[in-house]
mmCIF file of C-alpha atoms in Angstrom:
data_model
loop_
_atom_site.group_PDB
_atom_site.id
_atom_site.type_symbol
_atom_site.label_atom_id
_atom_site.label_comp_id
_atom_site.label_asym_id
_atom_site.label_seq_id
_atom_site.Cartn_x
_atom_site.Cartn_y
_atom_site.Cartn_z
ATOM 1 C CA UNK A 18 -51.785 110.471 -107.585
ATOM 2 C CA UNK A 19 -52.454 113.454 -109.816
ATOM 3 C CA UNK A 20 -56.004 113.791 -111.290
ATOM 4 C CA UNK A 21 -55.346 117.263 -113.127
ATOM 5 C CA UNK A 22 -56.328 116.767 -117.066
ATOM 6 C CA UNK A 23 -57.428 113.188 -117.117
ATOM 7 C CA UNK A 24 -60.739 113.588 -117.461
ATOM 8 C CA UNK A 25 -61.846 110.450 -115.851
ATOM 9 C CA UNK A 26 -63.896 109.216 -112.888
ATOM 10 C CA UNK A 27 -61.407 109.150 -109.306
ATOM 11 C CA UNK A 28 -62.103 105.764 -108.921
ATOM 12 C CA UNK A 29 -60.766 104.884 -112.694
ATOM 13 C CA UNK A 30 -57.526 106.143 -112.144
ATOM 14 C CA UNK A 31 -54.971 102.709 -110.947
ATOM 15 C CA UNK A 32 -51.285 103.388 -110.076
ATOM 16 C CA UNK A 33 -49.370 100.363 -110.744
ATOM 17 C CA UNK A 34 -45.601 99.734 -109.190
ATOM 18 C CA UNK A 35 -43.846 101.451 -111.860
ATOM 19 C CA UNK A 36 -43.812 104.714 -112.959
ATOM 20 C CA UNK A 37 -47.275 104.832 -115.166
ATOM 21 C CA UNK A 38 -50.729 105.650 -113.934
ATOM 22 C CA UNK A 39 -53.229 103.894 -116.156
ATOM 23 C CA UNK A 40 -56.572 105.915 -116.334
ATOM 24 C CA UNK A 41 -60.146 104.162 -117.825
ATOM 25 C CA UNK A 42 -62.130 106.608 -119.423
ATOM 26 C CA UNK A 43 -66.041 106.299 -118.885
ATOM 27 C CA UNK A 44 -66.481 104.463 -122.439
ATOM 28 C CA UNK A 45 -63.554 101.773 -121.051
ATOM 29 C CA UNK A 46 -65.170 101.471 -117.793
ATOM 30 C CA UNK A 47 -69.019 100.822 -119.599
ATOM 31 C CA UNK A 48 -66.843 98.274 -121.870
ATOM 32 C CA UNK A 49 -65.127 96.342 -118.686
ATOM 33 C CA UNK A 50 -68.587 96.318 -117.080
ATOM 34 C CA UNK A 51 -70.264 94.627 -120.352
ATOM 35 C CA UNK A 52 -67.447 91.853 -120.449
ATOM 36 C CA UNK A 53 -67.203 91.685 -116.227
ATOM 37 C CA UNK A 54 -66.119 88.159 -116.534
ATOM 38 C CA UNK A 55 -63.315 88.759 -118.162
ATOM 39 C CA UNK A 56 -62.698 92.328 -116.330
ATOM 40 C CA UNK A 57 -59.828 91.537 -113.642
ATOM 41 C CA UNK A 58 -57.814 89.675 -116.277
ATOM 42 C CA UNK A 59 -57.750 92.354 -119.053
ATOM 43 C CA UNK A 60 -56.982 94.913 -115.754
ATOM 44 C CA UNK A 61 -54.325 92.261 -114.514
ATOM 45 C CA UNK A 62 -53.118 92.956 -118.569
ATOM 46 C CA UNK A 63 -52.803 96.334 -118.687
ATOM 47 C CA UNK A 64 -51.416 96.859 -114.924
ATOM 48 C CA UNK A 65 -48.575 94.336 -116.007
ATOM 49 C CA UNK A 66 -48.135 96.346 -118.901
ATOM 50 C CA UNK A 67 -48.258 99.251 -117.257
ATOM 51 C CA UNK A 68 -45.256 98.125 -114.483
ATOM 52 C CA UNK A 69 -43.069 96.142 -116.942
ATOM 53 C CA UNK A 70 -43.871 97.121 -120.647
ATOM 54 C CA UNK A 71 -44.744 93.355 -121.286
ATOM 55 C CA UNK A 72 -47.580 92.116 -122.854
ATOM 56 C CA UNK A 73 -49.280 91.918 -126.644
ATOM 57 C CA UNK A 74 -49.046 95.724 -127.817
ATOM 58 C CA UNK A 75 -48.897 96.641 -131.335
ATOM 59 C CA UNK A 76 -49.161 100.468 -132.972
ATOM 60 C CA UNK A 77 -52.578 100.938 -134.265
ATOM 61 C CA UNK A 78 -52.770 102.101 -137.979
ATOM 62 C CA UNK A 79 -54.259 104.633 -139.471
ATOM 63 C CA UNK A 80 -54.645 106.416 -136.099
ATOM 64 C CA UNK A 81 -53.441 107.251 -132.899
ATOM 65 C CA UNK A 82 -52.842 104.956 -130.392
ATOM 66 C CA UNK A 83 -51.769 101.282 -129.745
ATOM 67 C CA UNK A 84 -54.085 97.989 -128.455
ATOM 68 C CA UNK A 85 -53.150 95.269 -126.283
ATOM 69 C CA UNK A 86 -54.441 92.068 -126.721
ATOM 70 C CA UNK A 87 -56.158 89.982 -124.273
ATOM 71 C CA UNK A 88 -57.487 86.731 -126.202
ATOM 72 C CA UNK A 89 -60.759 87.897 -127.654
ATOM 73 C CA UNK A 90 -60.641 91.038 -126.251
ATOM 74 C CA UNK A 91 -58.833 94.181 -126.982
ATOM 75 C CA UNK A 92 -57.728 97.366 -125.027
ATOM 76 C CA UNK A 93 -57.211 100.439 -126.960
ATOM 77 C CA UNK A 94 -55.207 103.099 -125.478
ATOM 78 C CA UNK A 95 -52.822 105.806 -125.490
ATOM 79 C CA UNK A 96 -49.559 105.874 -123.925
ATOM 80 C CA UNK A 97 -47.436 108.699 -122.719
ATOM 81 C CA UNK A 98 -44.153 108.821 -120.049
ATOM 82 C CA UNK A 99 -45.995 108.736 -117.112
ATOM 83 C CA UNK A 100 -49.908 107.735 -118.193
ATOM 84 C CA UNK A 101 -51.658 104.937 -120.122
ATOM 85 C CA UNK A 102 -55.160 106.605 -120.960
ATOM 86 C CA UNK A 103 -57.851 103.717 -121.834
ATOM 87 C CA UNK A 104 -59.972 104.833 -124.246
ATOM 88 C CA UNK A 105 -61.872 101.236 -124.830
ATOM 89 C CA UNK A 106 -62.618 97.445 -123.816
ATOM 90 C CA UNK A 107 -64.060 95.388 -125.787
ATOM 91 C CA UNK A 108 -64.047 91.974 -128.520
ATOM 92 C CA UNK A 109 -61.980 91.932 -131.335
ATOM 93 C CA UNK A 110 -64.983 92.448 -133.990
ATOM 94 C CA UNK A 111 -66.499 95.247 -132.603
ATOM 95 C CA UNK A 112 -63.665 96.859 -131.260
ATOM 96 C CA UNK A 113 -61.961 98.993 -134.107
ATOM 97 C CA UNK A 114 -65.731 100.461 -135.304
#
């Protein structure tokens, strides 16, 4: 597992079965700690995502990036070929501030 240009914390760095590494940056972490009951789903989410390309994703607009919905909780990120960067966890209202 490469770390080079992530930017974020050795232990936030998952590789799921497929290609894509997912990597939580510090503010996703702090957002999956605040909501810790709901942390291994949204995770569970994103992983499946990750390894498949399934799930609730739609193109953010107005700026970079795409979210993935997990009830009501959201997941911003970024996606490339071989990473999904995590920029932030959190609900719905408070989310796109």
């Amino acid at each position: 597992m490469s770390r080079a240009g992530t930017n974020c914390h050795p232990l936030a760095l998952r590789d799921t079965e497929a290609m894509k590494t997912v990597a939580y940056t510090p503010h996703a972490l702090a957002g999956l700690r605040k909501h810790r009951p709901h942390a291994a789903a949204i995770m569970a989410k994103i992983d499946r995502y990750a390894a498949t390309g399934a799930g609730d994703v739609r193109a953010l607009t107005g700026r970079p990036g795409k979210r993935l919905r997990h009830g009501d909780y959201r997941v911003i990120f970024e996606e490339s070929e071989t990473e999904i960067r995590v920029l932030a966890v959190g609900p719905r209202g408070a989310i796109y501030d």
